[in-house]
Coordinates of C-alpha atoms and ligand atoms in Angstrom, one line a residue:
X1 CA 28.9 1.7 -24.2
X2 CA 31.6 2.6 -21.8
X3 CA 34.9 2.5 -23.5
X4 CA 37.7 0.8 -21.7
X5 CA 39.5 4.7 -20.8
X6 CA 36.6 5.4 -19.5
X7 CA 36.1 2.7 -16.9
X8 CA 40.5 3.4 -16.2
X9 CA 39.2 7.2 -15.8
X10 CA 36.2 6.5 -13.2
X11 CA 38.6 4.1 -11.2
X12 CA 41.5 6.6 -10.8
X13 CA 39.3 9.3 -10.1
X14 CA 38.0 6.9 -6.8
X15 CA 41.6 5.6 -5.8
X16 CA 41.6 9.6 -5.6
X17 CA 39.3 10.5 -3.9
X18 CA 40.4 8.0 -1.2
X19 CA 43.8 8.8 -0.7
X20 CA 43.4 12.3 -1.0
X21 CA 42.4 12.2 2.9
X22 CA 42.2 15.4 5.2
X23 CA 46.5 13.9 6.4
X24 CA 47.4 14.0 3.5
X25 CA 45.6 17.3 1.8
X26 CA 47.1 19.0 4.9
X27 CA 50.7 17.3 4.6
X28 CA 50.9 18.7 0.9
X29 CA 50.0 22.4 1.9
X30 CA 51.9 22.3 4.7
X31 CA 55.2 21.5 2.1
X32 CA 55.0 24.9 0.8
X33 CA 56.8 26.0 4.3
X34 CA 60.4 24.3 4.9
X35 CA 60.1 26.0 8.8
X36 CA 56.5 24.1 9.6
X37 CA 58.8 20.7 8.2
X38 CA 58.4 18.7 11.4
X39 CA 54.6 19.3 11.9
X40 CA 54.3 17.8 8.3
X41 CA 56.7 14.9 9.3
X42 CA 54.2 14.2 12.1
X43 CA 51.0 14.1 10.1
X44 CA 52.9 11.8 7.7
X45 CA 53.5 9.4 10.5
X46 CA 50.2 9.8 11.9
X47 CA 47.5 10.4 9.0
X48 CA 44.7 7.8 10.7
X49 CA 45.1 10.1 13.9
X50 CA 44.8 13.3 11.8
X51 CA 41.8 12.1 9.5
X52 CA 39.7 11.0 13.0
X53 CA 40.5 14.9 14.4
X54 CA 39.1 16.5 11.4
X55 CA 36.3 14.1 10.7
X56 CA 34.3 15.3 7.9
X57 CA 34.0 18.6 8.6
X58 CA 36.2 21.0 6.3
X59 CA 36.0 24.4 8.0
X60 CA 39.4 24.3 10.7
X61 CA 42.0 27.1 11.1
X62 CA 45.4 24.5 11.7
X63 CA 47.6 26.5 14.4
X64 CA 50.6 25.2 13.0
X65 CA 53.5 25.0 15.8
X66 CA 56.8 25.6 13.9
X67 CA 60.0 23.8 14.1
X68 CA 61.6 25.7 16.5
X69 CA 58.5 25.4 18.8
X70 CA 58.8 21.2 18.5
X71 CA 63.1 21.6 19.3
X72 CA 61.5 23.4 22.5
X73 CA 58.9 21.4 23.6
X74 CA 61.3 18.6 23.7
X75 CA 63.7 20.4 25.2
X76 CA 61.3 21.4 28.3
X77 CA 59.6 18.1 28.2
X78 CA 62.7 15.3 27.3
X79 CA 61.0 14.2 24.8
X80 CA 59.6 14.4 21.2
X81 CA 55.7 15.2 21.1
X82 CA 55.7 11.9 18.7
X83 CA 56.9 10.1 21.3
X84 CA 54.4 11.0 24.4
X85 CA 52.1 8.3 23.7
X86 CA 49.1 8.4 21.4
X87 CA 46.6 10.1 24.0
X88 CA 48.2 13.1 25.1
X89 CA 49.3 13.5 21.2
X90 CA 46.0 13.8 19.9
X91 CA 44.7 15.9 22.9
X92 CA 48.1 18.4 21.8
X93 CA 47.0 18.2 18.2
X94 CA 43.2 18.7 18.8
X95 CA 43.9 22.3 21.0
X96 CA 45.7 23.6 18.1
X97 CA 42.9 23.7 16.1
X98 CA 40.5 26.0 15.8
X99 CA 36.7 25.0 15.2
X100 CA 36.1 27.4 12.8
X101 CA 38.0 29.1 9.3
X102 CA 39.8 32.0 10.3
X103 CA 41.4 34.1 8.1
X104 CA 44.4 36.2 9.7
X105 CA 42.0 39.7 9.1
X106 CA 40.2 38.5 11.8
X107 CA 42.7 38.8 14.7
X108 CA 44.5 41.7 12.9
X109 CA 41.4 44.2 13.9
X110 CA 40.9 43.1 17.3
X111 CA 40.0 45.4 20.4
X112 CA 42.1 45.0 23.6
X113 CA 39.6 42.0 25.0
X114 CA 40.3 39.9 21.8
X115 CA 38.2 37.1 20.6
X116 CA 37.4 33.3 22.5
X117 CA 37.9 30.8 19.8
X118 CA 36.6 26.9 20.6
X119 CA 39.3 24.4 19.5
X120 CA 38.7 20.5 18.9
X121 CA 40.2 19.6 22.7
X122 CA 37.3 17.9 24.4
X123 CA 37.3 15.4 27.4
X124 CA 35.7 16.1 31.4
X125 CA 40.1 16.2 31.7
X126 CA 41.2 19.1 29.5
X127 CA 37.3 21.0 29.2
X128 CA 35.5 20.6 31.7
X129 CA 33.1 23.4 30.5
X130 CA 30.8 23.9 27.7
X131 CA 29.8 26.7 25.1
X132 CA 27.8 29.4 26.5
X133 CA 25.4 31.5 23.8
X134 CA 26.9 33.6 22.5
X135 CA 30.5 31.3 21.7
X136 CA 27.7 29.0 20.0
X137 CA 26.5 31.7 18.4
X138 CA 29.6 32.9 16.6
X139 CA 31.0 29.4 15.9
X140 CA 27.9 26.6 16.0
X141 CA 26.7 24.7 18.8
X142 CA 28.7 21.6 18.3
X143 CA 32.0 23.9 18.7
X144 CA 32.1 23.0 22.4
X145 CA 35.9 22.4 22.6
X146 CA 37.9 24.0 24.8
X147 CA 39.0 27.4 23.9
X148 CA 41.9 29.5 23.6
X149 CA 42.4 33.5 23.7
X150 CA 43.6 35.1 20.5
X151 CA 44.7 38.8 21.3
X152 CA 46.2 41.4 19.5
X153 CA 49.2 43.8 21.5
X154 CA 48.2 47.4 20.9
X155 CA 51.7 48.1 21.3
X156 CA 54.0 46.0 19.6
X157 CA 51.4 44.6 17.2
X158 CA 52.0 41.3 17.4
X159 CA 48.9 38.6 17.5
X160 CA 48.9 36.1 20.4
X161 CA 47.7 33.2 21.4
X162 CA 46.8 32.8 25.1
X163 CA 46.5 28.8 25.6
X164 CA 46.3 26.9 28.7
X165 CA 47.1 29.1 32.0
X166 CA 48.7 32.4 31.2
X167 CA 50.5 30.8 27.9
X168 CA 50.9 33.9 25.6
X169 CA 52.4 32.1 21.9
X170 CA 53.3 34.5 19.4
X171 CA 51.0 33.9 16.0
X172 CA 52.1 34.4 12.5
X173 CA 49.5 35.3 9.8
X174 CA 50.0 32.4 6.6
X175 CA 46.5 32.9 5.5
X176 CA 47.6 29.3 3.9
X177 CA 44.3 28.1 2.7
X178 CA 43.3 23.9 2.2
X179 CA 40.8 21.8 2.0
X180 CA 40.0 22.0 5.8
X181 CA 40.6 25.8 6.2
X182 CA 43.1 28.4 7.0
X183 CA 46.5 27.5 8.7
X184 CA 49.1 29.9 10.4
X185 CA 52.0 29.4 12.3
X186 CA 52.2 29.7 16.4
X187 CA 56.0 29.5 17.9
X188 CA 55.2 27.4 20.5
X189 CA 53.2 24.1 21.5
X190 CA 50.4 24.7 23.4
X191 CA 50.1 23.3 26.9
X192 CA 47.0 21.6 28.2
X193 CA 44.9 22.9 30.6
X194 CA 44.8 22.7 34.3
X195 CA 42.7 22.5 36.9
X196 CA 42.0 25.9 38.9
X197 CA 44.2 25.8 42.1
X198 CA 46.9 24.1 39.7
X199 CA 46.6 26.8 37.6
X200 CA 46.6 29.4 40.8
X201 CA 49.5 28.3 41.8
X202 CA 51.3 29.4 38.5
X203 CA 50.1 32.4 38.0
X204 CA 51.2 35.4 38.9
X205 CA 50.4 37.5 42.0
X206 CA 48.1 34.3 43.4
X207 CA 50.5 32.8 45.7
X208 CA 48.9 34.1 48.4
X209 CA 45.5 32.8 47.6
X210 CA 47.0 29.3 46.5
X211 CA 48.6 29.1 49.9
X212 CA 45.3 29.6 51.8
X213 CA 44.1 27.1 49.8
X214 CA 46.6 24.4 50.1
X215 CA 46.6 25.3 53.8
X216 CA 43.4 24.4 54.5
X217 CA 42.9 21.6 52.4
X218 CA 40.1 23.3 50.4
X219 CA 40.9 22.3 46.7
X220 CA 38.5 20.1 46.1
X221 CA 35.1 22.3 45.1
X222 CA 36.8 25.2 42.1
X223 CA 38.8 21.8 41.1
X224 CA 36.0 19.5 39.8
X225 CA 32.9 21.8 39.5
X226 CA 32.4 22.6 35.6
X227 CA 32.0 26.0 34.2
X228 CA 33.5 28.5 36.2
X229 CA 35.0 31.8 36.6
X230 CA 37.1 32.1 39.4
X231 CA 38.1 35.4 40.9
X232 CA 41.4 35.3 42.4
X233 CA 42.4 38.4 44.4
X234 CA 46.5 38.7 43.9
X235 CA 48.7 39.0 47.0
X236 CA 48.5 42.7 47.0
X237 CA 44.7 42.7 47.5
X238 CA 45.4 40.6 50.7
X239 CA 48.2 42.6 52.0
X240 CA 46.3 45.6 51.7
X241 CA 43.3 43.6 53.3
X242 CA 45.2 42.6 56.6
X243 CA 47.7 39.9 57.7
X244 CA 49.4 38.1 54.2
X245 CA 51.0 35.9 56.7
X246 CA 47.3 34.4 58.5
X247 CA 46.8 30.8 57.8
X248 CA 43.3 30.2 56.6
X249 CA 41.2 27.0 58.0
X250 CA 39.1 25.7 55.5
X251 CA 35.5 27.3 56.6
X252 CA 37.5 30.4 55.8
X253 CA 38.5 29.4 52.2
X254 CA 35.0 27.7 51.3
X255 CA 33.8 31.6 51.8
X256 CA 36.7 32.9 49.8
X257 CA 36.2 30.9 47.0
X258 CA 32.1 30.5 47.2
X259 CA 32.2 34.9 47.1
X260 CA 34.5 34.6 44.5
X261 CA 33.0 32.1 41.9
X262 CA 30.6 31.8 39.7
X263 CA 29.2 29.6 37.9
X264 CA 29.3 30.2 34.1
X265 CA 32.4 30.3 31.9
X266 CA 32.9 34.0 31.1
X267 CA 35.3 35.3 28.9
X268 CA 36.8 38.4 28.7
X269 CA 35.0 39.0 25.2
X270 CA 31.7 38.0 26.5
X271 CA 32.1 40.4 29.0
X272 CA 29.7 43.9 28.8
X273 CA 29.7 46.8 30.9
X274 CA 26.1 46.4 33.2
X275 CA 26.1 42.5 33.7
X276 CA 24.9 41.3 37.4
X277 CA 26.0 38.0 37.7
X278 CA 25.8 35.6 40.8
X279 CA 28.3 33.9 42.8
X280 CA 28.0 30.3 44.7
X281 CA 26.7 32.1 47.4
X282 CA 23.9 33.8 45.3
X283 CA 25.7 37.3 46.4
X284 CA 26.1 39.5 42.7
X285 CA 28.7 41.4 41.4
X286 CA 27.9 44.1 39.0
X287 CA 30.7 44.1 35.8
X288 CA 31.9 47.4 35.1
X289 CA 34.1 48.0 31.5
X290 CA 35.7 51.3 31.5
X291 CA 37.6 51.4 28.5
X292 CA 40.4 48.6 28.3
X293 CA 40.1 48.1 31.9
X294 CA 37.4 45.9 33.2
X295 CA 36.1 45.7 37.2
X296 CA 34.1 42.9 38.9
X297 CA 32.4 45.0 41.7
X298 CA 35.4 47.9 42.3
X299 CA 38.2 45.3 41.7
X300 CA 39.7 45.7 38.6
X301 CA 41.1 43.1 36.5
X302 CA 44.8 42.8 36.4
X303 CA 45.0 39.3 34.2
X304 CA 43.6 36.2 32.6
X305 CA 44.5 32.3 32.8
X306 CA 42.5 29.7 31.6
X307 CA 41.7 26.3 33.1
X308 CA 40.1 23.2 31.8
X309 CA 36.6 24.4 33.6
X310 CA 36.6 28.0 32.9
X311 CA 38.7 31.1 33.2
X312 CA 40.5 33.1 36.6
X313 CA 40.3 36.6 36.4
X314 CA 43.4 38.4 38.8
X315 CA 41.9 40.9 40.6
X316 CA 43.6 44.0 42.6
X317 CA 41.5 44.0 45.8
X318 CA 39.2 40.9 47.7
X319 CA 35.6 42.0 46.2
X320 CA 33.6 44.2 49.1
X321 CA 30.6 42.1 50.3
X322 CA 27.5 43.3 48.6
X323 CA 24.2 42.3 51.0
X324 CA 24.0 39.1 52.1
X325 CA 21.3 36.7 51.0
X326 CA 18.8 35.8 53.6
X327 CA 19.2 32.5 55.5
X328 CA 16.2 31.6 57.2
X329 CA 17.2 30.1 60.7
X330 CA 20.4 31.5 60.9
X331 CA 21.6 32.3 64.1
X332 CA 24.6 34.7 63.4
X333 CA 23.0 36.7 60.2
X334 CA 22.3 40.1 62.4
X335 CA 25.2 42.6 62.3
X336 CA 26.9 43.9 59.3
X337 CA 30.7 42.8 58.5
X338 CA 33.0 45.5 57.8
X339 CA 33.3 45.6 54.0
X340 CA 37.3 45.1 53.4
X341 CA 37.6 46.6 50.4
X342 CA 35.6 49.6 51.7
X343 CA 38.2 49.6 55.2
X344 CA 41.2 48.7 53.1
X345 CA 40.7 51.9 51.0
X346 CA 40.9 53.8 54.1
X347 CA 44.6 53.8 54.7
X348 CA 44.3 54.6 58.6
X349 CA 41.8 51.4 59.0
X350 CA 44.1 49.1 57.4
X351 CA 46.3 48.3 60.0
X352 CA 43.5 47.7 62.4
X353 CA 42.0 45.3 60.4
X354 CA 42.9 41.6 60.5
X355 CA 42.1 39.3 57.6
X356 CA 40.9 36.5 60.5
X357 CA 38.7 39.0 61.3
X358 CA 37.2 39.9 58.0
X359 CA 36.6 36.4 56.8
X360 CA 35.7 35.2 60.4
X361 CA 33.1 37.6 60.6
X362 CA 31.7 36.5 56.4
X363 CA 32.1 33.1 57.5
X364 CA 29.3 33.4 60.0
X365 CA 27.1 34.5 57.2
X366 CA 27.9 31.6 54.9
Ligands
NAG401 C1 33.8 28.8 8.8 O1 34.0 29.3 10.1 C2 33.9 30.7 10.3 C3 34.3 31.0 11.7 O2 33.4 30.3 12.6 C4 32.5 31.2 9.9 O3 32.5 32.6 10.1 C5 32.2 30.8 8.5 O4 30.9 31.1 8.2 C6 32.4 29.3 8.3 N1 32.2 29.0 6.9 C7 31.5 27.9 6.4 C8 31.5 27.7 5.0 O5 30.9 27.2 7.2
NAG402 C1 28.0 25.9 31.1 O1 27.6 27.3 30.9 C2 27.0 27.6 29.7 C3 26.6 29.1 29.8 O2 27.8 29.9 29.8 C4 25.7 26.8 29.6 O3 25.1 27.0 28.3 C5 26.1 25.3 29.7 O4 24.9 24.5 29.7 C6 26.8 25.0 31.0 N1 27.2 23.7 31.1 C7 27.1 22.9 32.2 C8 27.7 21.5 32.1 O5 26.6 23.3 33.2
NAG403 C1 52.6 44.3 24.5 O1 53.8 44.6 23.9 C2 54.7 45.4 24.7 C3 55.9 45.7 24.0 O2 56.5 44.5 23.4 C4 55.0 44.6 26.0 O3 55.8 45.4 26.9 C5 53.6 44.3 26.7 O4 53.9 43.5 27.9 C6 52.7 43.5 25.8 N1 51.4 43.4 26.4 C7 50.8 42.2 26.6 C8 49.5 42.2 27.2 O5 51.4 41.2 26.3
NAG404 C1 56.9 37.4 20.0 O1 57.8 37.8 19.0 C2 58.6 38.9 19.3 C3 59.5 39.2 18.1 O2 60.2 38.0 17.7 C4 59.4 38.7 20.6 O3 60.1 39.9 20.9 C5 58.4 38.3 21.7 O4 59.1 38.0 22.8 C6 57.6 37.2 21.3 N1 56.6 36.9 22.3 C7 56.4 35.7 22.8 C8 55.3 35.7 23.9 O5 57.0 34.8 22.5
NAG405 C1 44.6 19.4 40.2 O1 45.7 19.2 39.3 C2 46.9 18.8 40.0 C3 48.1 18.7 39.0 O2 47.7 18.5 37.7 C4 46.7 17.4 40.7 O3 47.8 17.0 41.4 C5 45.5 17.6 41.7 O4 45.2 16.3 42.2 C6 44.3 18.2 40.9 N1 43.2 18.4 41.9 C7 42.1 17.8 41.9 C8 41.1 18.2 43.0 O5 41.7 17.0 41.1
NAG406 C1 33.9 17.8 36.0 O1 32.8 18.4 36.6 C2 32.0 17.4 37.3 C3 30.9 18.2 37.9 O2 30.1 18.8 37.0 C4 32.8 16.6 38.3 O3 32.0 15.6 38.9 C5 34.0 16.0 37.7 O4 34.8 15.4 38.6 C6 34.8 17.1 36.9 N1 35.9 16.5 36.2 C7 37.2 16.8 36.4 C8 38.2 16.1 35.6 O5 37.5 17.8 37.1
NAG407 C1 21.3 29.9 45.6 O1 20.1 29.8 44.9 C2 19.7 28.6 44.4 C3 18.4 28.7 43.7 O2 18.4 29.8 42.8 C4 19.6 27.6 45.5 O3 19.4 26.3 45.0 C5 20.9 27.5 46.3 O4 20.8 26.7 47.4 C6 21.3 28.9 46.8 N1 22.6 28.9 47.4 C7 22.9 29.5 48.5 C8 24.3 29.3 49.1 O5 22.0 30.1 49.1
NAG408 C1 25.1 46.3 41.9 O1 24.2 47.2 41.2 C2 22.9 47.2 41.9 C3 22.1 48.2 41.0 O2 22.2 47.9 39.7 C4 23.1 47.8 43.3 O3 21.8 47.7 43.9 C5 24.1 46.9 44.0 O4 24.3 47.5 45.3 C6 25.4 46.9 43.3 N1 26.3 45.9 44.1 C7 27.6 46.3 44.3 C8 28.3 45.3 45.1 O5 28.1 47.3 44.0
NAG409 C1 38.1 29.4 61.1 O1 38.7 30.6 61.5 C2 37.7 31.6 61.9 C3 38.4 32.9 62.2 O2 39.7 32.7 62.7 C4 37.0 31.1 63.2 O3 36.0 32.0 63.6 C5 36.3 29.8 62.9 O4 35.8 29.2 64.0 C6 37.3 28.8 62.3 N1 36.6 27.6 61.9 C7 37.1 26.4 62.1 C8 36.2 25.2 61.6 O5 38.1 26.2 62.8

């Protein structure tokens, strides 16, 4: 017989379970911090959203933007993130969470190339890549979100999170553990990503490259192909090359940026000194890691920004031509092009050598 308590008991412990939702387990621990206030405020308002992110699944680290973080996002963007509609709000919320429990020990010990972490952003718009082996390897195949860098300064010490682009967000270690995870804070709200020339044209040291390709019109291929690595050589590697100033037509820049690409997602932890990989025109570059410092061919890595279909790696010098692939029936495949990292490296040759010239002449061999 089941005394009347009993029955009361077994019914409260079900209204429980109900309303102790993922929103609201992560509301409560996120109450123990009065500066992570607003975030809390926002899951409040928005638990069906929040429950649909998390699903079932109860292993998250929750990249908690602080307050200050939300009082600048609206400043740069005129408006609250609870008021930019309920799309572009979940997509924010979903990139701030990482697919996988990750306790603050885990950034604190990492080497200079720092450590590729899937998040739940998904959608062709924002990730238009997928997990390669080994990222499915360290966090399960269905972690196929886009990613973010976490990195830890050498110098200063401090943790970071690079986001979208060249976003570098300051991380603070709350090892605050809940029923979905881990949480720590981040002091600012992660942008989304962009596509590649978007992205080139706010980063650093690629204006010259985004001009050439603006100029001639050539957007479209980097832009919608998914799962890349784009190697963008910064305006010094062209002035060194020949002539900053010359305008490129569009054959031109389909051979910069088929030289320059390849097609897998590789980031700079998956990275290892001896890899061969293949561009779009089936020419290789051999990787080279030499302590902090890694090289694609004998250009050497200067930064990283990431895009929704992959990652751009800045590099110091236009990559020297290896041997081109043979094209049966190909008129203009007989002499050799000058190489222009080769020429650029020999100070005298550099003024002779026009940039027209060098990527005329690669053209033909396209
Ligand atoms: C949670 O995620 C981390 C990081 O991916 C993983 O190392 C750990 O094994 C996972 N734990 C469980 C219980 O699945
Ligand atoms: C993207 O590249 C990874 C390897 O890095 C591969 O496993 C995956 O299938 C590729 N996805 C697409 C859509 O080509
Ligand atoms: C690391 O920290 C130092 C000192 O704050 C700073 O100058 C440097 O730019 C930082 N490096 C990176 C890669 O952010
Ligand atoms: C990270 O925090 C330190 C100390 O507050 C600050 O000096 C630095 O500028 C911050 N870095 C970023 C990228 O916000
Ligand atoms: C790339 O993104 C920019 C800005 O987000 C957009 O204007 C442009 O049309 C996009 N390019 C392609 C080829 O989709
Ligand atoms: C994603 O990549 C596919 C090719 O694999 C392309 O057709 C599509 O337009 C791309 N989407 C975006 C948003 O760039
Ligand atoms: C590269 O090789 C693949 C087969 O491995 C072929 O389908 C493709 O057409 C080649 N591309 C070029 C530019 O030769
Ligand atoms: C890459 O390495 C291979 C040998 O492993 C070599 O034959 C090839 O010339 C190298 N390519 C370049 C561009 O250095
Ligand atoms: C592009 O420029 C190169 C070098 O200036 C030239 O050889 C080539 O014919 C041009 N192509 C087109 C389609 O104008």
């Amino acid at each position: 017989m089941y005394s009347p308590l009993r029955i009361v008991a077994v019914f409260c412990y079900l209204a429980g379970n109900v309303v102790a939702d993922t929103a609201s387990d992560l509301a409560g621990a996120l109450a123990q911090y009065p500066s992570l206030s607003t975030l809390r405020q926002l899951v409040n308002q928005e638990p069906k959203l929040i429950n649909t992110l998390f699903g079932n699944n109860k292993n998250f680290t929750v990249l908690a933007p602080s307050n200050e973080a939300f009082t600048q996002y609206t400043a740069d963007n005129h408006r609250q993130l609870a008021d930019v509609g309920a799309e572009l709000l979940s997509n924010t919320l979903s990139y701030h969470i990482l697919a996988g429990g990750l306790p603050y020990a885990r950034f604190d010990s990492l080497g200079a190339r720092g450590l590729t972490v899937p998040t739940l952003l998904t959608g062709e718009l924002y990730n238009n890549r997928s997990a390669g082996v080994s990222l499915a390897a360290s966090f399960g195949p269905g972690a196929s979100g886009q990613v973010v860098l976490i990195q830890k300064n050498a110098t200063d010490g401090y943790v970071q999170v690079q986001a979208s682009q060249q976003q570098h967000v300051n991380l603070t270690g709350l090892d605050k553990q809940w029923s979905g995870g881990y949480i720590h804070m981040v002091d600012k709200i992660f942008d989304l990503p962009k596509n590649c020339t978007k992205t080139m044209e706010d980063t650093d040291g690629l204006g010259t490259l985004y001009n050439a390709l603006e100029d001639s019109g050539a957007y479209g291929p980097i832009d919608t192909m998914a799962n890349v690595t784009c190697l963008g050589p910064n305006d010094e590697a062209f002035n060194e090359a020949g002539n900053p100033q010359q305008r490129f037509n569009t054959s031109e820049t389909n051979w910069m940026i088929r030289s320059h690409v390849i097609r897998e997602p590789l980031y700079p932890d998956q990275i290892q000194n001896g890899m061969v990989l293949q561009t779009l025109r089936n020419t290789t570059i051999n990787i080279t890691v030499n302590g902090d410092h890694i090289f694609f061919n004998n250009a050497r890595v200067q930064n990283t920004a990431l895009t929704n279909n992959g990652v751009i790696y800045v590099l110091d010098k236009i990559l020297a031509r290896d041997p081109v692939p043979v094209q049966s029936g190909d008129p203009t495949s007989t002499s050799p092009s000058p190489s222009p990292t080769n020429e650029a490296a020999k100070p005298s040759a550099s003024k002779h050598l026009s940039l027209a010239f060098i990527l005329g002449g690669m053209f033909a061999l396209l």
